[in-house]
Short mmCIF file of C-alpha atoms in Angstrom, two decimals:
data_model
loop_
_atom_site.label_atom_id
_atom_site.label_comp_id
_atom_site.label_asym_id
_atom_site.label_seq_id
_atom_site.Cartn_x
_atom_site.Cartn_y
_atom_site.Cartn_z
CA UNK A 1 38.16 -36.97 -9.42
CA UNK A 2 39.68 -33.60 -7.61
CA UNK A 3 40.08 -33.40 -3.83
CA UNK A 4 42.80 -30.82 -3.61
CA UNK A 5 41.32 -28.46 -0.72
CA UNK A 6 39.47 -25.85 -0.46
CA UNK A 7 41.04 -22.57 -1.91
CA UNK A 8 41.81 -20.14 1.30
CA UNK A 9 39.06 -17.08 0.72
CA UNK A 10 40.89 -14.04 -1.32
CA UNK A 11 41.48 -10.93 0.23
CA UNK A 12 38.21 -8.47 0.12
CA UNK A 13 37.90 -6.01 -2.99
CA UNK A 14 37.72 -2.16 -1.72
CA UNK A 15 33.83 -1.94 -1.55
CA UNK A 16 32.69 -0.27 -4.82
CA UNK A 17 30.31 2.58 -4.03
CA UNK A 18 29.74 4.37 -7.75
CA UNK A 19 27.42 1.98 -8.86
CA UNK A 20 25.62 2.31 -6.33
CA UNK A 21 25.60 6.28 -5.82
CA UNK A 22 25.26 6.00 -9.47
CA UNK A 23 21.44 3.79 -8.59
CA UNK A 24 20.34 6.51 -6.48
CA UNK A 25 20.67 9.12 -8.39
CA UNK A 26 19.27 6.89 -11.70
CA UNK A 27 15.79 5.76 -8.54
CA UNK A 28 15.94 9.65 -7.49
CA UNK A 29 15.80 11.12 -11.04
CA UNK A 30 13.19 8.90 -11.86
CA UNK A 31 10.92 10.16 -8.71
CA UNK A 32 12.14 14.07 -10.13
CA UNK A 33 10.38 13.17 -13.52
CA UNK A 34 7.22 11.93 -12.69
CA UNK A 35 5.92 14.03 -9.94
CA UNK A 36 7.29 17.59 -11.80
CA UNK A 37 6.85 16.19 -15.75
CA UNK A 38 3.96 13.40 -15.57
CA UNK A 39 1.71 15.49 -14.08
CA UNK A 40 -1.22 16.93 -16.37
CA UNK A 41 -0.71 12.98 -17.69
CA UNK A 42 -1.32 11.36 -14.21
CA UNK A 43 -4.23 13.58 -13.16
CA UNK A 44 -7.37 11.26 -12.26
CA UNK A 45 -10.05 13.80 -13.57
CA UNK A 46 -10.67 17.90 -14.53
CA UNK A 47 -12.60 20.40 -12.04
CA UNK A 48 -15.64 21.60 -13.24
CA UNK A 49 -14.02 25.65 -14.08
CA UNK A 50 -11.22 24.17 -16.17
CA UNK A 51 -13.62 21.75 -18.96
CA UNK A 52 -12.81 23.34 -21.90
CA UNK A 53 -10.03 25.34 -20.18
CA UNK A 54 -7.75 23.84 -18.59
CA UNK A 55 -5.31 21.27 -21.38
CA UNK A 56 -6.21 17.55 -21.31
CA UNK A 57 -9.67 19.31 -20.01
CA UNK A 58 -11.59 19.73 -23.96
CA UNK A 59 -15.18 19.36 -24.80
CA UNK A 60 -14.54 17.15 -27.37
CA UNK A 61 -13.22 14.91 -26.29
CA UNK A 62 -14.51 11.83 -22.65
CA UNK A 63 -14.16 12.76 -19.42
CA UNK A 64 -13.80 12.33 -16.29
CA UNK A 65 -14.72 15.50 -13.42
CA UNK A 66 -14.73 16.41 -10.02
CA UNK A 67 -17.11 18.66 -8.20
CA UNK A 68 -19.61 18.54 -5.79
CA UNK A 69 -23.18 17.59 -6.21
CA UNK A 70 -25.24 21.58 -5.31
CA UNK A 71 -27.96 21.36 -2.91
CA UNK A 72 -31.96 20.16 -3.50
CA UNK A 73 -30.25 19.90 -7.43
CA UNK A 74 -30.89 16.04 -7.40
CA UNK A 75 -33.39 14.60 -9.82
CA UNK A 76 -34.62 11.47 -11.14
CA UNK A 77 -35.98 11.51 -14.65
CA UNK A 78 -37.42 8.73 -15.37
CA UNK A 79 -34.72 6.18 -15.87
CA UNK A 80 -32.43 8.75 -15.08
CA UNK A 81 -30.41 11.15 -12.86
CA UNK A 82 -30.12 14.85 -13.36
CA UNK A 83 -27.72 17.07 -10.45
CA UNK A 84 -25.66 19.87 -10.95
CA UNK A 85 -22.38 19.49 -10.40
CA UNK A 86 -19.75 22.42 -8.68
CA UNK A 87 -16.63 23.67 -8.72
CA UNK A 88 -14.95 27.26 -7.64
CA UNK A 89 -18.20 28.59 -8.04
CA UNK A 90 -18.41 26.64 -12.00
CA UNK A 91 -21.28 24.56 -12.19
CA UNK A 92 -23.12 22.48 -14.80
CA UNK A 93 -25.54 20.00 -15.50
CA UNK A 94 -25.37 16.72 -15.40
CA UNK A 95 -27.50 13.58 -16.24
CA UNK A 96 -26.30 10.27 -15.67
CA UNK A 97 -28.12 7.39 -17.52
CA UNK A 98 -29.02 4.49 -14.28
CA UNK A 99 -29.62 5.46 -10.22
CA UNK A 100 -25.70 5.48 -8.99
CA UNK A 101 -27.02 4.14 -5.94
CA UNK A 102 -24.82 3.45 -3.08
CA UNK A 103 -23.63 6.44 -0.53
CA UNK A 104 -24.50 9.22 -3.53
CA UNK A 105 -26.41 11.91 -1.97
CA UNK A 106 -26.87 15.47 -1.95
CA UNK A 107 -23.71 17.67 -0.92
CA UNK A 108 -20.86 14.87 -2.03
CA UNK A 109 -18.09 15.05 -4.31
CA UNK A 110 -18.71 12.86 -7.33
CA UNK A 111 -16.25 12.27 -9.91
CA UNK A 112 -18.86 12.32 -13.35
CA UNK A 113 -17.60 10.02 -17.10
CA UNK A 114 -18.54 11.01 -19.72
CA UNK A 115 -19.26 13.89 -22.72
CA UNK A 116 -20.25 17.24 -22.99
CA UNK A 117 -22.58 17.29 -25.17
CA UNK A 118 -25.48 20.73 -26.30
CA UNK A 119 -23.77 22.43 -23.04
CA UNK A 120 -25.36 19.58 -20.76
CA UNK A 121 -22.78 16.32 -19.28
CA UNK A 122 -23.99 13.06 -20.67
CA UNK A 123 -22.28 10.73 -18.34
CA UNK A 124 -22.71 6.98 -17.74
CA UNK A 125 -20.82 6.48 -14.99
CA UNK A 126 -20.58 8.31 -11.84
CA UNK A 127 -17.75 7.44 -8.67
CA UNK A 128 -17.50 8.59 -5.63
CA UNK A 129 -15.38 10.50 -3.71
CA UNK A 130 -15.25 10.39 -0.06
CA UNK A 131 -13.79 12.59 1.91
CA UNK A 132 -11.38 12.56 4.78
CA UNK A 133 -13.67 13.19 7.12
CA UNK A 134 -14.66 10.19 9.53
CA UNK A 135 -17.93 10.49 12.02
CA UNK A 136 -20.51 8.77 14.09
CA UNK A 137 -23.82 8.51 12.88
CA UNK A 138 -26.03 8.68 15.64
CA UNK A 139 -29.41 9.55 16.18
CA UNK A 140 -29.44 13.20 16.25
CA UNK A 141 -27.49 13.22 12.64
CA UNK A 142 -29.87 10.57 10.63
CA UNK A 143 -32.41 13.24 10.24
CA UNK A 144 -29.62 15.52 8.68
CA UNK A 145 -27.16 13.35 6.88
CA UNK A 146 -27.17 14.81 3.75
CA UNK A 147 -26.80 18.41 5.45
CA UNK A 148 -23.67 16.31 7.35
CA UNK A 149 -22.25 15.85 4.01
CA UNK A 150 -22.76 19.31 2.74
CA UNK A 151 -21.01 20.69 5.72
CA UNK A 152 -18.05 17.79 5.59
CA UNK A 153 -17.54 18.81 0.96
CA UNK A 154 -17.70 22.35 1.80
CA UNK A 155 -15.81 22.04 4.88
CA UNK B 1 26.08 -29.15 11.11
CA UNK B 2 22.69 -32.33 11.90
CA UNK B 3 23.26 -30.96 15.54
CA UNK B 4 23.22 -27.23 14.82
CA UNK B 5 19.37 -27.82 12.73
CA UNK B 6 18.55 -29.71 15.44
CA UNK B 7 20.02 -26.70 18.13
CA UNK B 8 17.84 -23.96 15.75
CA UNK B 9 14.63 -26.86 14.24
CA UNK B 10 12.41 -24.54 17.21
CA UNK B 11 11.54 -20.89 15.50
CA UNK B 12 9.66 -20.30 18.09
CA UNK B 13 11.02 -18.48 21.51
CA UNK B 14 9.43 -16.87 24.95
CA UNK B 15 9.91 -13.98 22.88
CA UNK B 16 8.15 -14.43 19.44
CA UNK B 17 4.95 -16.57 22.79
CA UNK B 18 4.44 -13.60 24.94
CA UNK B 19 4.77 -11.97 20.78
CA UNK B 20 1.92 -13.96 19.45
CA UNK B 21 -0.69 -14.01 22.58
CA UNK B 22 -0.56 -10.34 22.79
CA UNK B 23 -1.66 -9.73 18.97
CA UNK B 24 -3.75 -11.85 19.17
CA UNK B 25 -5.26 -10.17 22.65
CA UNK B 26 -5.50 -6.84 20.60
CA UNK B 27 -6.65 -8.20 17.34
CA UNK B 28 -9.65 -10.05 19.20
CA UNK B 29 -9.86 -6.31 20.62
CA UNK B 30 -9.69 -4.55 17.14
CA UNK B 31 -12.16 -6.59 15.88
CA UNK B 32 -15.04 -6.35 18.65
CA UNK B 33 -14.92 -2.82 18.46
CA UNK B 34 -14.55 -2.61 14.46
CA UNK B 35 -17.58 -4.56 14.17
CA UNK B 36 -19.73 -4.12 17.80
CA UNK B 37 -18.79 -1.15 19.37
CA UNK B 38 -17.43 1.22 16.67
CA UNK B 39 -20.42 3.28 15.42
CA UNK B 40 -21.27 3.28 11.57
CA UNK B 41 -19.86 6.86 9.83
CA UNK B 42 -22.18 9.76 8.80
CA UNK B 43 -21.59 9.00 4.54
CA UNK B 44 -20.38 5.78 4.52
CA UNK B 45 -22.32 3.54 7.33
CA UNK B 46 -20.57 0.07 7.74
CA UNK B 47 -18.76 -0.01 4.83
CA UNK B 48 -16.19 2.39 7.65
CA UNK B 49 -15.70 -1.19 8.99
CA UNK B 50 -13.55 -1.89 6.18
CA UNK B 51 -11.25 0.71 7.26
CA UNK B 52 -9.76 -0.72 10.50
CA UNK B 53 -8.14 -3.78 8.16
CA UNK B 54 -7.55 -0.87 5.28
CA UNK B 55 -5.29 1.25 6.84
CA UNK B 56 -3.47 -1.13 9.19
CA UNK B 57 -2.09 -3.52 6.40
CA UNK B 58 -0.88 -0.75 4.15
CA UNK B 59 1.15 1.02 7.00
CA UNK B 60 2.80 -1.98 8.05
CA UNK B 61 3.46 -2.42 4.48
CA UNK B 62 5.45 0.16 4.13
CA UNK B 63 6.86 -0.67 7.90
CA UNK B 64 7.44 -4.21 6.06
CA UNK B 65 8.93 -3.29 3.30
CA UNK B 66 11.50 0.89 4.91
CA UNK B 67 12.57 -2.15 6.93
CA UNK B 68 14.06 -5.03 3.79
CA UNK B 69 15.89 -1.38 3.11
CA UNK B 70 17.26 -0.82 6.29
CA UNK B 71 18.89 -4.12 7.07
CA UNK B 72 19.62 -4.13 3.24
CA UNK B 73 21.90 -0.74 3.66
CA UNK B 74 23.14 -2.65 5.98
CA UNK B 75 24.18 -6.34 4.75
CA UNK B 76 26.02 -4.06 1.35
CA UNK B 77 27.40 -1.53 4.33
CA UNK B 78 28.58 -3.72 6.70
CA UNK B 79 32.41 -5.24 6.25
CA UNK B 80 31.34 -8.69 8.14
CA UNK B 81 28.05 -8.79 5.53
CA UNK B 82 26.10 -10.68 8.32
CA UNK B 83 23.77 -12.69 6.68
CA UNK B 84 21.47 -12.24 9.43
CA UNK B 85 20.09 -9.52 7.52
CA UNK B 86 19.82 -10.51 4.31
CA UNK B 87 17.15 -13.42 6.12
CA UNK B 88 16.12 -10.37 8.23
CA UNK B 89 14.97 -8.25 4.77
CA UNK B 90 13.67 -10.74 3.04
CA UNK B 91 11.43 -11.76 5.50
CA UNK B 92 9.70 -8.20 6.27
CA UNK B 93 9.76 -7.85 2.57
CA UNK B 94 7.54 -11.76 2.33
CA UNK B 95 5.45 -10.61 4.86
CA UNK B 96 5.52 -6.91 3.70
CA UNK B 97 4.06 -8.20 0.41
CA UNK B 98 1.32 -10.51 2.34
CA UNK B 99 -0.12 -7.14 3.79
CA UNK B 100 0.12 -5.15 0.70
CA UNK B 101 -2.61 -8.32 -1.05
CA UNK B 102 -4.69 -7.96 2.05
CA UNK B 103 -4.45 -4.08 1.27
CA UNK B 104 -5.56 -3.67 -2.32
CA UNK B 105 -7.96 -6.44 -1.47
CA UNK B 106 -9.53 -4.78 1.55
CA UNK B 107 -8.93 -1.56 -0.59
CA UNK B 108 -11.04 -2.88 -3.57
CA UNK B 109 -13.35 -4.03 -1.28
CA UNK B 110 -14.03 -1.11 0.00
CA UNK B 111 -13.83 1.57 -3.41
CA UNK B 112 -17.19 -1.07 -4.52
CA UNK B 113 -19.29 1.00 -1.66
CA UNK B 114 -18.20 3.86 -1.73
CA UNK B 115 -16.63 5.03 -4.99
CA UNK B 116 -19.18 2.23 -6.85
CA UNK B 117 -15.93 0.19 -8.46
CA UNK B 118 -14.03 -2.13 -7.33
CA UNK B 119 -10.74 0.07 -9.62
CA UNK B 120 -9.08 2.32 -10.78
CA UNK B 121 -5.87 4.01 -12.51
CA UNK B 122 -5.97 6.54 -10.04
CA UNK B 123 -3.19 7.79 -9.23
CA UNK B 124 -2.52 5.99 -5.19
CA UNK B 125 -3.73 2.86 -6.71
CA UNK B 126 -1.35 2.16 -9.77
CA UNK B 127 1.27 3.12 -7.19
CA UNK B 128 0.45 0.98 -5.50
CA UNK B 129 -0.42 -1.91 -7.27
CA UNK B 130 3.17 -1.06 -9.41
CA UNK B 131 4.34 -1.02 -5.58
CA UNK B 132 3.17 -4.52 -5.21
CA UNK B 133 4.77 -5.77 -8.45
CA UNK B 134 7.43 -4.21 -7.39
CA UNK B 135 9.14 -6.55 -4.53
CA UNK B 136 7.06 -10.30 -5.93
CA UNK B 137 9.91 -8.76 -7.98
CA UNK B 138 12.57 -8.15 -5.52
CA UNK B 139 11.33 -11.95 -4.41
CA UNK B 140 11.60 -12.73 -7.67
CA UNK B 141 14.98 -12.04 -7.57
CA UNK B 142 15.78 -13.45 -4.51
CA UNK B 143 15.34 -16.38 -5.50
CA UNK B 144 17.89 -16.56 -8.68
CA UNK B 145 20.62 -18.58 -8.99
CA UNK B 146 23.53 -18.47 -7.17
CA UNK B 147 25.11 -18.37 -4.41
CA UNK B 148 23.29 -16.77 -1.26
CA UNK B 149 26.28 -13.39 -1.54
CA UNK B 150 24.82 -13.62 -4.62
CA UNK B 151 21.59 -13.20 -3.30
CA UNK B 152 21.88 -11.03 -0.62
CA UNK B 153 23.78 -8.40 -2.84
CA UNK B 154 21.34 -8.50 -5.94
CA UNK B 155 18.14 -8.16 -3.64
CA UNK B 156 19.89 -5.57 -1.99
CA UNK B 157 20.15 -2.92 -4.44
CA UNK B 158 17.08 -3.68 -5.47
CA UNK B 159 15.18 -3.22 -2.45
CA UNK B 160 17.48 0.66 -2.28
CA UNK B 161 16.27 1.22 -4.87
CA UNK B 162 12.38 -0.47 -4.12
CA UNK B 163 11.87 1.83 -0.88
CA UNK B 164 11.92 5.05 -2.84
CA UNK B 165 8.34 4.03 -4.23
CA UNK B 166 6.77 4.53 -0.57
CA UNK B 167 6.88 8.12 -0.11
CA UNK B 168 5.50 8.69 -4.22
CA UNK B 169 2.58 6.25 -3.32
CA UNK B 170 2.53 7.77 0.60
CA UNK B 171 2.41 11.53 -1.49
CA UNK B 172 0.26 10.30 -4.71
CA UNK B 173 -2.76 11.80 -3.26
CA UNK B 174 -1.58 14.89 -2.59
CA UNK B 175 0.60 14.87 -5.94
CA UNK B 176 -1.97 14.83 -8.31
CA UNK B 177 -6.09 14.30 -8.50
CA UNK B 178 -6.59 11.63 -7.17
CA UNK B 179 -10.23 9.46 -6.54
CA UNK B 180 -8.41 7.77 -3.27
CA UNK B 181 -9.35 10.55 0.22
CA UNK B 182 -6.42 12.01 1.04
CA UNK B 183 -4.52 11.68 4.38
CA UNK B 184 -6.87 10.59 8.17
CA UNK B 185 -4.10 10.46 10.12
CA UNK B 186 -0.97 11.90 8.08
CA UNK B 187 -2.34 14.67 6.62
CA UNK B 188 -0.43 18.23 6.49
CA UNK B 189 -1.93 19.87 8.63
CA UNK B 190 -2.09 17.40 12.03
CA UNK B 191 -5.81 17.81 11.98
CA UNK B 192 -6.73 14.32 13.08
CA UNK B 193 -11.62 14.60 12.22
CA UNK B 194 -12.10 11.07 12.82
CA UNK B 195 -14.44 9.62 15.95
CA UNK B 196 -12.24 9.24 18.57
CA UNK B 197 -12.95 5.28 19.75
CA UNK B 198 -12.64 5.07 15.42
CA UNK B 199 -9.18 6.86 15.69
CA UNK B 200 -9.07 4.68 19.21
CA UNK B 201 -9.53 1.55 17.08
CA UNK B 202 -7.57 2.84 14.15
CA UNK B 203 -4.59 2.88 16.37
CA UNK B 204 -5.13 -1.37 17.87
CA UNK B 205 -4.71 -2.71 14.75
CA UNK B 206 -1.77 -0.52 14.12
CA UNK B 207 -0.52 -2.08 17.07
CA UNK B 208 -1.63 -5.52 16.34
CA UNK B 209 -0.91 -5.82 13.14
CA UNK B 210 2.54 -4.66 14.35
CA UNK B 211 2.52 -7.91 16.87
CA UNK B 212 1.59 -10.06 13.58
CA UNK B 213 4.16 -8.74 11.68
CA UNK B 214 7.39 -8.96 13.64
CA UNK B 215 5.96 -13.03 14.32
CA UNK B 216 5.43 -12.90 11.21
CA UNK B 217 8.96 -12.05 10.61
CA UNK B 218 10.80 -13.84 13.52
CA UNK B 219 9.76 -17.05 12.72
CA UNK B 220 10.45 -16.47 8.71
CA UNK B 221 14.08 -15.28 8.57
CA UNK B 222 14.73 -18.63 11.56
CA UNK B 223 13.14 -20.45 9.09
CA UNK B 224 15.67 -19.00 5.83
CA UNK B 225 18.87 -19.76 8.16
CA UNK B 226 17.45 -23.60 8.12
CA UNK B 227 16.52 -23.35 4.75
CA UNK B 228 20.63 -21.65 3.80
CA UNK B 229 22.13 -24.90 7.12
CA UNK B 230 19.89 -27.50 5.45
CA UNK B 231 21.60 -26.24 2.49
CA UNK B 232 24.46 -26.01 3.05
CA UNK B 233 24.07 -29.21 4.86
CA UNK B 234 23.62 -30.29 1.87
CA UNK B 235 26.76 -29.59 -0.09
CA UNK B 236 28.74 -30.62 2.57
CA UNK B 237 27.55 -34.11 2.49
CA UNK B 238 27.90 -34.53 -1.44
CA UNK B 239 31.77 -33.59 -0.78
CA UNK B 240 32.14 -35.86 1.83
CA UNK B 241 30.19 -38.21 -0.96
CA UNK B 242 32.76 -37.73 -3.00
CA UNK B 243 35.31 -38.24 -1.00
CA UNK B 244 33.52 -41.32 0.04
CA UNK B 245 33.68 -42.81 -4.17
CA UNK B 246 37.34 -40.92 -4.89
CA UNK B 247 38.61 -43.44 -1.37
CA UNK B 248 36.43 -46.37 -3.00
CA UNK B 249 38.34 -46.30 -6.38
#
């Protein structure tokens, strides 16, 4: 059994800065690549006015399209829901196969998943995109909650 | 050594008790105000109340990860390599991961109520999930085989790289098109569009969660100190036992 005393601590080596600097540069480089070069691949949706124009927003493919539900355009047709979605003064007709429910209403931003078929966007999924504004729902506003949403969406 | 262990055994101090009691009071106010006093949102209705937990927990998770990076950098830069920095980094990361998990769970519930979906791979949600997994990896690195110095060095490098993800998560809603709404309080315009009581309750939540964070980190890093001491004590005991065996032979 070796019971010799523990050796004294070796002299401290000078700190190696190069690996730290290299790792930091790799990290920063990664951030630059992700933020600058992968934009089109990472964006979650196309805007209404970009369908058929922007790369990745081709009409023939399944799309996620963002826009605002036009005021007075919401209609129930049997089990389907129809509305006009607008962005940058460009509109499309949307037919959703169901009732969106939840906080879906006119004048609110939504993302519809689906395909363009004969000029109509046929959607089977609607996601409500709520704004970053929070206001009290009070007695005065209950009657005009739709217009409150319009002012938020347009503001 | 056992005397050292006994003298450091209680992880609480007068300061932690004051912080803990204050945290309970502030959180009680947040619960009352968040559930009973604040109004419904004009669009989101009652579901807006999730904000008083979701937003503070996200901010505190960011804060925890920044503290982890600062403590890690301090360990790397300091000539003494005090293990206190390493323990603080580890404790802060553990608590940060807990808050990040709360952020993901409450965000998922909020998303179901407003978007209609528990989860979507949009830029904010994806980068947040990536941040969470990165810090789970950080905690795994801390449990690798090796000395406490090796643990500190490896985890410090990981922490300093991982913290770079935070700006990416926060600005993901600005850099890319996201289903997640933009920042309300920390928005680039500085124009906070939120009801006054909602905003006050939100800030109360941030204060309350910060106190909970401090309380947890102080206790956890002291627990880590006790574990390190116990491990060291175990090594010394083994050496004494081997010496005793040698003497007997």
